[in-house]
CSV table of C-alpha atoms in Angstrom, one decimal:
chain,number,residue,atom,x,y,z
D,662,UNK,CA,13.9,114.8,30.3
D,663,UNK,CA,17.2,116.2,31.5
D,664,UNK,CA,19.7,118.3,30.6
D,665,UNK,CA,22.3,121.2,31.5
D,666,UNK,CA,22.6,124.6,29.9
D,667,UNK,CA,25.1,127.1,30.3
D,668,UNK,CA,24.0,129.8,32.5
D,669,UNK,CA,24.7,132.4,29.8
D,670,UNK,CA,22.2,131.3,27.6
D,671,UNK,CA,19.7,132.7,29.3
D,672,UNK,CA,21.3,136.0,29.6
D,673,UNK,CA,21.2,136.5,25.6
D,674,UNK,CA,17.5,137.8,24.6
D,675,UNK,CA,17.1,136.2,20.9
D,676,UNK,CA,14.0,137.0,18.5
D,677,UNK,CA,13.0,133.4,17.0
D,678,UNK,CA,10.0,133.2,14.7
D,679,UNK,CA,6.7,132.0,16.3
D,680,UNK,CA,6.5,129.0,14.7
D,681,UNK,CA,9.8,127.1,12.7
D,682,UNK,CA,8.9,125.2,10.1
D,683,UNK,CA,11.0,122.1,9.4
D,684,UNK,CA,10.6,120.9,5.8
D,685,UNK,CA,12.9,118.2,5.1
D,686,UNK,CA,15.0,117.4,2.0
D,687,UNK,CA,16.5,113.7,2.6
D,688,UNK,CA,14.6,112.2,-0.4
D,689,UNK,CA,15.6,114.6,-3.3
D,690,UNK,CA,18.4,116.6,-1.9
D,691,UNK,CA,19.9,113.8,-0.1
D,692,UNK,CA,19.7,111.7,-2.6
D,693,UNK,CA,22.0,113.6,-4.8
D,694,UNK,CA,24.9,112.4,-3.0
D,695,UNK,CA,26.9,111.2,-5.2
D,696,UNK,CA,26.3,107.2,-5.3
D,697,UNK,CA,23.1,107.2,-3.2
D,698,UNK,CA,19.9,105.7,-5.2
D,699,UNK,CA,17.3,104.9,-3.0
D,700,UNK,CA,14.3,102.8,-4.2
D,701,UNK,CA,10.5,102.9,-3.6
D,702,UNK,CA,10.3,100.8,-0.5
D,703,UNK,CA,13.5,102.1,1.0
D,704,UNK,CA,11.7,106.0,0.6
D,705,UNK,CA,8.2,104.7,1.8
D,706,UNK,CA,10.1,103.6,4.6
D,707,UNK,CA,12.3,106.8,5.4
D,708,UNK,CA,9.3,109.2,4.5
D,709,UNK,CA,7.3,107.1,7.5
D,710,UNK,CA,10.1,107.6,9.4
D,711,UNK,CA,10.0,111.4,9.2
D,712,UNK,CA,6.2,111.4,9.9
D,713,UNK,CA,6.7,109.8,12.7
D,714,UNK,CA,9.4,111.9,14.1
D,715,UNK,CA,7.0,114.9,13.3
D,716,UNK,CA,8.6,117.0,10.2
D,717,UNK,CA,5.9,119.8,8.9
D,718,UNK,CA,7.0,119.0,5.1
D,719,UNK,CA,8.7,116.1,3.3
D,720,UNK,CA,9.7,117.1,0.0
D,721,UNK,CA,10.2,113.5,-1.3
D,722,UNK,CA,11.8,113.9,-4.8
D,723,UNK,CA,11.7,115.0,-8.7
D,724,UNK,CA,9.3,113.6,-10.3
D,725,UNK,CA,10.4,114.9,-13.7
D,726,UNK,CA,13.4,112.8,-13.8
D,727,UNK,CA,12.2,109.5,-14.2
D,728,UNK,CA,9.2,107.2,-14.1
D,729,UNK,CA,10.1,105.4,-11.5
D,730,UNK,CA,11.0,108.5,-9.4
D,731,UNK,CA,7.4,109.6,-10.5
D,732,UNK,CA,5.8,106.3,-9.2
D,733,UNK,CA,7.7,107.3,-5.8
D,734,UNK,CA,6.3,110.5,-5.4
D,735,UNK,CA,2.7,109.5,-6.4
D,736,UNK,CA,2.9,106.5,-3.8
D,737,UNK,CA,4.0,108.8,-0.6
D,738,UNK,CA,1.9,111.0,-1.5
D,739,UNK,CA,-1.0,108.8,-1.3
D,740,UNK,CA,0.4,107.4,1.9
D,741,UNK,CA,-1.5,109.6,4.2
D,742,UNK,CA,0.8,111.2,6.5
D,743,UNK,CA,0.5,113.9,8.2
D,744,UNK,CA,3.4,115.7,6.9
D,745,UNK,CA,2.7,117.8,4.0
D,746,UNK,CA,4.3,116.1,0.5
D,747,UNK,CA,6.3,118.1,-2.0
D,748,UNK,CA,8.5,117.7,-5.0
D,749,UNK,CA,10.4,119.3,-6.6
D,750,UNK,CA,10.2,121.5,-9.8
D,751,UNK,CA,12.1,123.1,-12.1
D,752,UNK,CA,10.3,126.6,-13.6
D,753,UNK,CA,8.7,124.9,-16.3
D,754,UNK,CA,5.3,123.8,-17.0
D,755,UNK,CA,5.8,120.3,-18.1
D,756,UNK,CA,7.3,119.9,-15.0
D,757,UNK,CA,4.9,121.4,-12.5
D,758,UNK,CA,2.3,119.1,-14.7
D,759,UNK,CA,4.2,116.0,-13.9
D,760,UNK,CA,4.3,117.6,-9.7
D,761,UNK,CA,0.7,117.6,-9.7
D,762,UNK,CA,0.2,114.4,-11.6
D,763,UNK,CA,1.5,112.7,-8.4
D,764,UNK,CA,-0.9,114.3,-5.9
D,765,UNK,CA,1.5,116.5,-4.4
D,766,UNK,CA,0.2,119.1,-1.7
D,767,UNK,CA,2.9,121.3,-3.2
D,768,UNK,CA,5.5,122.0,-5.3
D,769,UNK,CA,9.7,124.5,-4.8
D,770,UNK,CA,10.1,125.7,-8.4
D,771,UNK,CA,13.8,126.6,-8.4
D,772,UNK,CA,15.4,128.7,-11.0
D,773,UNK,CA,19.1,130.1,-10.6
D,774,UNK,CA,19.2,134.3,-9.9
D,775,UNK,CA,23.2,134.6,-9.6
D,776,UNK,CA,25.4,136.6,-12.6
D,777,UNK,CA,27.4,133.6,-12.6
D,778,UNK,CA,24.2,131.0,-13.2
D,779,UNK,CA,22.8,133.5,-15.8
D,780,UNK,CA,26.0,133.7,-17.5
D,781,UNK,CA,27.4,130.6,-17.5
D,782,UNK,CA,24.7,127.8,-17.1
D,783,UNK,CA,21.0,129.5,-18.1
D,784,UNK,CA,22.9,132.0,-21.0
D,785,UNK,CA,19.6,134.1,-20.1
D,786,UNK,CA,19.0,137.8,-19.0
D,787,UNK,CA,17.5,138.7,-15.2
D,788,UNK,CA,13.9,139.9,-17.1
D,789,UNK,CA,14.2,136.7,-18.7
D,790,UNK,CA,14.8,134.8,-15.5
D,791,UNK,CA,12.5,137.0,-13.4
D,792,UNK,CA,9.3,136.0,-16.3
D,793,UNK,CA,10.1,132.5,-16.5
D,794,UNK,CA,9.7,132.6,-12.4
D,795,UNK,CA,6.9,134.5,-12.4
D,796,UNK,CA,5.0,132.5,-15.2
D,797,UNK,CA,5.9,128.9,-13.4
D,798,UNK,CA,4.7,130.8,-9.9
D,799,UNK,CA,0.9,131.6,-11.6
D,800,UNK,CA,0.7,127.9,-13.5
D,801,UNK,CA,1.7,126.0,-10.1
D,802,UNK,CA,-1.2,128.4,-7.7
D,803,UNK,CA,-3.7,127.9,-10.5
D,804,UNK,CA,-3.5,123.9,-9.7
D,805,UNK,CA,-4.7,125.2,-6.5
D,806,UNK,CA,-1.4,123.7,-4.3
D,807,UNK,CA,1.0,125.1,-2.3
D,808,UNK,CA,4.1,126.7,-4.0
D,809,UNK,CA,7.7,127.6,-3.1
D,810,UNK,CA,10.1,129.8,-5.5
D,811,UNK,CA,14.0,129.0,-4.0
D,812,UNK,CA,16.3,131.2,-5.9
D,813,UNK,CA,19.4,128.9,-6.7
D,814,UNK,CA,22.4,130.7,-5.7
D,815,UNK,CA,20.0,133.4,-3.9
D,816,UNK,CA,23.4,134.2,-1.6
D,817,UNK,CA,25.2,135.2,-4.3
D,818,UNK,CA,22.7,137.1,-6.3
D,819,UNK,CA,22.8,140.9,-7.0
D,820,UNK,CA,20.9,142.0,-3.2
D,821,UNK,CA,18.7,144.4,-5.3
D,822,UNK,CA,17.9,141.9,-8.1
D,823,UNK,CA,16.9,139.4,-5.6
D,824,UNK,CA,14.7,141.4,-3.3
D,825,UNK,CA,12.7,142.0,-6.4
D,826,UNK,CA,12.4,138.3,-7.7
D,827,UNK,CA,10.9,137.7,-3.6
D,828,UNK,CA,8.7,140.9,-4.1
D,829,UNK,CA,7.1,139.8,-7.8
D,830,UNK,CA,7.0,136.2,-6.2
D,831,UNK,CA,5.2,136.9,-3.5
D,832,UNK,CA,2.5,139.4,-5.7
D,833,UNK,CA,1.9,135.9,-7.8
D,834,UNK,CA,0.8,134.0,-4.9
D,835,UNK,CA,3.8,131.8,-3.7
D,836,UNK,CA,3.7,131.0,-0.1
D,837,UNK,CA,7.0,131.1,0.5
D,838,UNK,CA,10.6,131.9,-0.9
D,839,UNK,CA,13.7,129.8,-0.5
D,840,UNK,CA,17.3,131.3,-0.1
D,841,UNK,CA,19.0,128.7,-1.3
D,842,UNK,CA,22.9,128.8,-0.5
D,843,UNK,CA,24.0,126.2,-3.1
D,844,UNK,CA,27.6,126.0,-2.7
D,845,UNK,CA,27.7,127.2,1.4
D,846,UNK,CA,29.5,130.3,0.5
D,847,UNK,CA,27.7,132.5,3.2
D,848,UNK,CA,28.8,133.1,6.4
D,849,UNK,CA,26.2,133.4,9.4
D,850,UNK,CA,27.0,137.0,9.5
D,851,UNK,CA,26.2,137.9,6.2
D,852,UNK,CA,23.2,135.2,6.2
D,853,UNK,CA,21.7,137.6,9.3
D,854,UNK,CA,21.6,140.5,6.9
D,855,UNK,CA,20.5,138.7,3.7
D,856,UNK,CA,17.4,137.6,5.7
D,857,UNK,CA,17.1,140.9,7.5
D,858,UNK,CA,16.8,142.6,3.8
D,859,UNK,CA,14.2,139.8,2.8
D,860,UNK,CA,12.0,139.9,5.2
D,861,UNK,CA,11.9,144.1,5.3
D,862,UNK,CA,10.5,143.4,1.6
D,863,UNK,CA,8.1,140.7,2.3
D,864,UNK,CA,5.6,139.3,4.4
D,865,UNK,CA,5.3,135.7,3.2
D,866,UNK,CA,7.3,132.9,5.0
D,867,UNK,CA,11.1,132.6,4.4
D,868,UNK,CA,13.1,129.4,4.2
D,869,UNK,CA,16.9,128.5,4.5
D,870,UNK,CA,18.2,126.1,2.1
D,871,UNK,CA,22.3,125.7,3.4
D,872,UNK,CA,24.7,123.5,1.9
D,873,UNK,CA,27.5,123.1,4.2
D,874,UNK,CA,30.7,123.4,2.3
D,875,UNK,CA,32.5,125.3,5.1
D,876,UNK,CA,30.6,123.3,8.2
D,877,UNK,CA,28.5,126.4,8.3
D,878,UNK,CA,24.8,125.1,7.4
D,879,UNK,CA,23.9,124.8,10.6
D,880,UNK,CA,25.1,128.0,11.9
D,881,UNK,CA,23.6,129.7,9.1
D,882,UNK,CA,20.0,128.0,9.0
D,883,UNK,CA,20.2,129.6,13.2
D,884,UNK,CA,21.3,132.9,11.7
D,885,UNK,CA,18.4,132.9,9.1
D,886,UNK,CA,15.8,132.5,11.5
D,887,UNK,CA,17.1,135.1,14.2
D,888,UNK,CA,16.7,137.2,10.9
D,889,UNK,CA,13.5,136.8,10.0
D,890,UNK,CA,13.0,133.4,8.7
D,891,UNK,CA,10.9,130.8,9.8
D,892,UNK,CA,11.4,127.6,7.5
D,893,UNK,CA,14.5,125.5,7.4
D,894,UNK,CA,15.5,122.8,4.6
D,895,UNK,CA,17.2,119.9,6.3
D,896,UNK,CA,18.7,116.5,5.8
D,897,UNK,CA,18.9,113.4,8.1
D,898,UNK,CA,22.5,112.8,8.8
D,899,UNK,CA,23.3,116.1,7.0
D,900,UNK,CA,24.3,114.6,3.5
D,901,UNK,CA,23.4,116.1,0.3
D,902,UNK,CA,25.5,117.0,-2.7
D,903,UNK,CA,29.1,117.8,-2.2
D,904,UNK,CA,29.9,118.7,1.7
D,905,UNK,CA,26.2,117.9,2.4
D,906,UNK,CA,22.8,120.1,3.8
D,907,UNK,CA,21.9,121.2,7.3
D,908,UNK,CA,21.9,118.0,9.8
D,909,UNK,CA,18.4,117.5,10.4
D,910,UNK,CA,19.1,116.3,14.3
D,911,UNK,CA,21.4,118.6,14.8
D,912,UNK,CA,19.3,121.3,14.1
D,913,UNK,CA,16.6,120.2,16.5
D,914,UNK,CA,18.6,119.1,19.0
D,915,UNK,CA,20.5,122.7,19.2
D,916,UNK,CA,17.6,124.7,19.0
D,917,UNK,CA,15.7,122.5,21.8
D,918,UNK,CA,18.4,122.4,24.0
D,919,UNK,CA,20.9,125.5,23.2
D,920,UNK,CA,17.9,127.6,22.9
D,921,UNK,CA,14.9,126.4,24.5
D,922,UNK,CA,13.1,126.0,21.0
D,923,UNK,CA,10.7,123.1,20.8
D,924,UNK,CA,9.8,122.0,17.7
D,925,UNK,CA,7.3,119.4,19.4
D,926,UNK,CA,8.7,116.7,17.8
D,927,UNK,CA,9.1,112.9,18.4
D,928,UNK,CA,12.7,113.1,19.0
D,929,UNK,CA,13.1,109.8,20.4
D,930,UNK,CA,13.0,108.2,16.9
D,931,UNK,CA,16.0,110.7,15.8
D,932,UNK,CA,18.1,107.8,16.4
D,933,UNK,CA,16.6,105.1,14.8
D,934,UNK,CA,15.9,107.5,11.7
D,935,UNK,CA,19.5,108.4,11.2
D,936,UNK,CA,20.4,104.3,11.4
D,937,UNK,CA,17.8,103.7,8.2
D,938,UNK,CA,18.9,106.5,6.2
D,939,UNK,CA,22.7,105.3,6.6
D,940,UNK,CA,21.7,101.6,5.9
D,941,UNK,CA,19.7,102.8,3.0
D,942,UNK,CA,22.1,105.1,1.3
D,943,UNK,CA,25.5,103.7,2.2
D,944,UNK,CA,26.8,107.3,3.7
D,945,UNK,CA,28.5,106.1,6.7
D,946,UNK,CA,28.5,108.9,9.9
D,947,UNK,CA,31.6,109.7,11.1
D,948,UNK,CA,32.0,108.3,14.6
D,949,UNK,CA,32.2,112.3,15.9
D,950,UNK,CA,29.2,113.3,14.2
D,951,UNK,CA,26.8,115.3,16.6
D,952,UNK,CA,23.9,113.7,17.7
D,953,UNK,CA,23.8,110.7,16.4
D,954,UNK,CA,27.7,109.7,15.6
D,955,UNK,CA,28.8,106.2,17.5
D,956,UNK,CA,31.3,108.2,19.9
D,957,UNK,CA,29.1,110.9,21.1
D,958,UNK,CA,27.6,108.7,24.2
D,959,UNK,CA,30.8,106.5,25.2
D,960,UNK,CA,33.3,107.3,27.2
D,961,UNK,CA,36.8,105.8,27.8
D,962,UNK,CA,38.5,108.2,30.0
D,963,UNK,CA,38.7,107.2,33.5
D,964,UNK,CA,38.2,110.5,35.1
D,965,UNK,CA,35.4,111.3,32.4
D,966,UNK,CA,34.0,107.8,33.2
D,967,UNK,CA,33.6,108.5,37.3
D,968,UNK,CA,32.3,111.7,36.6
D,969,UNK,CA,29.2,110.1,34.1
D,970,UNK,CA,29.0,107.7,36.4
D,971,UNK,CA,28.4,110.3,39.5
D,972,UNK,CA,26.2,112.2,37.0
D,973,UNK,CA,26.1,111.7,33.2
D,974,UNK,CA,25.9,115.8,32.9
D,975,UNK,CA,29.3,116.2,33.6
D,976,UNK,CA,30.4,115.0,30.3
D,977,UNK,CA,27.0,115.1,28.2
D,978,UNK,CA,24.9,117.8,27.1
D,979,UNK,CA,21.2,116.2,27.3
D,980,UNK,CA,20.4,112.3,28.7
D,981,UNK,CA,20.9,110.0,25.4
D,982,UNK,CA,17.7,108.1,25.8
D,983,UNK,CA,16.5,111.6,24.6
D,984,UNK,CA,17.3,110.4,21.0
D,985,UNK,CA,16.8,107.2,21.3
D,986,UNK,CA,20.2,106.3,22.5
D,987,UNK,CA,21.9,104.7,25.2
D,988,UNK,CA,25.2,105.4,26.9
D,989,UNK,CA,28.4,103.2,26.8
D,990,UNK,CA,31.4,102.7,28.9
D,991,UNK,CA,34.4,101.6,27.0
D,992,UNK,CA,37.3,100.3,28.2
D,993,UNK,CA,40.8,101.3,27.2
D,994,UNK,CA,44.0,102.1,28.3
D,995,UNK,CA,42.5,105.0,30.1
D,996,UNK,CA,39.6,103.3,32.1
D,997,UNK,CA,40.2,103.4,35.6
D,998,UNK,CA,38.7,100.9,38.6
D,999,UNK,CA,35.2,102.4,38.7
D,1000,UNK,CA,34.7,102.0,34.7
D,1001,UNK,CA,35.8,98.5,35.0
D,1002,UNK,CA,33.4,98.2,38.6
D,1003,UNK,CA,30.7,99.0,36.3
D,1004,UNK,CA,31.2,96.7,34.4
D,1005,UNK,CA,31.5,93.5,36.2
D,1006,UNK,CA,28.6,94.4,37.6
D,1007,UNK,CA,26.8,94.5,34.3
D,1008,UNK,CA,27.6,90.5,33.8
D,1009,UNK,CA,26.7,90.7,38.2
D,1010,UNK,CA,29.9,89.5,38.7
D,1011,UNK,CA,31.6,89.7,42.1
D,1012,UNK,CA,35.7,90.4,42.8
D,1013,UNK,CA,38.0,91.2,45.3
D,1014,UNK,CA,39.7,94.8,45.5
D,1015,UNK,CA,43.1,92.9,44.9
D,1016,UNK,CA,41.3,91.1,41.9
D,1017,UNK,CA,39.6,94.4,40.5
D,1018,UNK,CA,42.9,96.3,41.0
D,1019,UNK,CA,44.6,93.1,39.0
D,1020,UNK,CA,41.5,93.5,36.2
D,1021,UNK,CA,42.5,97.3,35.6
D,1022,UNK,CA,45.9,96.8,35.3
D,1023,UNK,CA,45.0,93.4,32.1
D,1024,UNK,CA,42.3,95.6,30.2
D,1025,UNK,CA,45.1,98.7,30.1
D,1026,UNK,CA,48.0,96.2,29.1
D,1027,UNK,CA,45.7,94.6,26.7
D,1028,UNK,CA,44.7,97.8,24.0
D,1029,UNK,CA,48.4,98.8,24.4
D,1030,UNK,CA,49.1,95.7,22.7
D,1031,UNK,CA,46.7,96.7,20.1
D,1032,UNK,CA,43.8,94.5,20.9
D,1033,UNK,CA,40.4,96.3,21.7
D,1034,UNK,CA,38.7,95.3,25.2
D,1035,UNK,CA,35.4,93.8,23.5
D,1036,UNK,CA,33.1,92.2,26.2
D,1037,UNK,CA,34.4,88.5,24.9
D,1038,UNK,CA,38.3,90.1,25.9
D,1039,UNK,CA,37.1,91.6,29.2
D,1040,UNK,CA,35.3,88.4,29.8
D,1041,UNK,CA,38.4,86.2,29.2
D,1042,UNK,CA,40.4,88.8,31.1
D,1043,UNK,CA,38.8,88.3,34.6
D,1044,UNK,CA,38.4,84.9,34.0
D,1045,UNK,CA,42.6,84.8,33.8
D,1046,UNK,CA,42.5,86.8,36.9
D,1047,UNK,CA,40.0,85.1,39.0
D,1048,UNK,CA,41.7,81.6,38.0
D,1049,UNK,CA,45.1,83.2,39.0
D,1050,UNK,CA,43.3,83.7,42.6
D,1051,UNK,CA,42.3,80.1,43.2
């Protein structure tokens, strides 16, 4: 294992929780994304995936919304993984009956707490809201399982209103409440002190449901748990409805190398996880995305390229093969000799400094002329050259 932290880090005392709780979302949240429809095979295989890489809690769907997503759940829940299987519920009986119909270890009951949900969407009162939570809490803990209440639009509900929902919640037996920033319109700032005011109310755990709308999801989940919290909702490749949920390997990776919080996961798999979830749901990465993105282990640049070669630190946080990846040199109008040493001595091939120098100057002319340097290009290139020798 290696990696490079900046020295500053560990000037900054932070308060994390004693134990994070990871409780991933890919199957029902993720699965939202507009477009993305993922059959029984294709979750099986994703839900494994997780297991493997060591998530706490897989909440793999809701099972209210069709048979076939009921025939899902039931079937990963009877798997036997280690990870802890829940779906997803909305505050009504028939619902919760459906939950425990599949086997479920638990069930997050969601109901909407904001003015603007009341008004608009429920057309209900906050004592009505505040029963129908209540009520759904005691029907769930009398299956005997384990229950969540996430307040929909928690970030911007009335503070005072939603302290009290968390209280009441936590007086009927749930064993945990979600903050549930639904359209990411939170800053980390603000998330610090929404936590901070939770967790002065309540001693049950506390988890961070961020949508990223702003790029923030991340930032804020961090913020939540330096708060107080200790659960974090997450997605594998960060998508979700809208902008998407908080990156599932970028959360990991950040907290385990940033700082110094292992999760004691299988992170070698992170890799091979984030490839099946893209396969399966169409939702290409961008080639900058952190982590896992195609770019985020190649270099081109010549003077980035002698450094990585010297030591990969210089130009990467933490060793690929950390996430299952591998590094790659590409070559471009800004490789220089050593990039294009390396190489030729991939393919073990042998040339002169006149040749290598010759090589270079090909590979540059070449991708200004609009053709990329695959290996089949650079092959034919020093071919040219060494022929031009004889």
């Amino acid at each position: 294992m290696k990696f490079f932290v900046s020295p500053f880090n560990k000037k900054v005392k932070l308060k994390f929780p004693d134990r994070i709780i990871i409780y991933d979302t890919t199957l029902r949240d993720g699965e939202q994304t507009p477009g993305v429809c993922l059959n029984l095979n294709e979750k099986l295989e994703i839900s494994k995936k997780l297991d493997e890489l060591g998530v706490d809690q897989i909440e793999v769907g809701f099972p209210v919304v069709s048979e076939k997503e009921k025939e899902s759940v039931k079937t990963i829940a009877n798997e036997g993984l280690n990870a802890e299987i829940l779906a997803l519920s909305r505050a009504k009986k028939e619902d919760i009956d459906t939950a425990v119909s599949c086997d479920v270890d638990g069930v997050i009951i969601f109901l909407a707490t904001s003015d603007l949900h009341l008004k608009y969407k429920l057309h209900m009162t906050q004592q009505q809201i505040l029963d129908m939570c209540l009520d759904s809490i005691e029907y769930a803990k009398d299956h005997g399982i384990f229950v969540a209440f996430s307040a929909e639009d928690a970030t911007r509900t009335n503070l005072s209103f939603l302290k009290n929902v968390y209280k009441k919640a936590e007086e009927y037996g749930a064993n945990r409440v979600h903050i549930a920033d639904t359209v990411g319109a939170i800053h980390p700032q603000a998330m610090f002190f929404l936590v901070k005011n939770i967790r002065d109310e309540i001693n049950i755990d506390i988890g961070l449901h961020c949508h990223n709308d702003f790029g923030l999801a991340l930032a804020n989940s961090i913020s939540g748990l330096l708060a107080g919290g200790n659960a974090v909702s997450t997605t594998v490749n960060g998508i979700g409805e809208r902008a998407g949920n908080t990156p599932l390997e970028e959360l990991i990776m950040a907290l385990k190398i940033l700082y110094g919080i292992d999760l004691k996961l299988n992170i070698e798999v992170l890799y091979e996880l984030s490839e099946i979830v893209e396969k399966y749901t169409s939702v290409k990465k961008a080639v900058n995305k952190p982590i896992v993105g195609k770019n985020v282990f190649r270099h081109e640049s010549g003077i980035h390229v002698d450094a990585v070669i010297e030591e990969p630190l210089t130009y990467e946080p933490f060793l690929p093969e950390l996430v299952g990846r591998k590094r790659k040199i590409i070559l471009g109008k800004h490789s220089g000799s050593r990039a294009i040493k390396a190489k030729l001595d991939e393919y073990g091939i042998k040339v002169t400094k006149d040749e290598l120098c010759k090589i270079v100057e090909k590979v540059k002319e070449k991708r200004e002329e609009g053709v990329y340097i695959t290996d089949d290009v650079f092959c034919k290139i020093v071919k040219e050259v060494k022929k031009e020798n004889d």
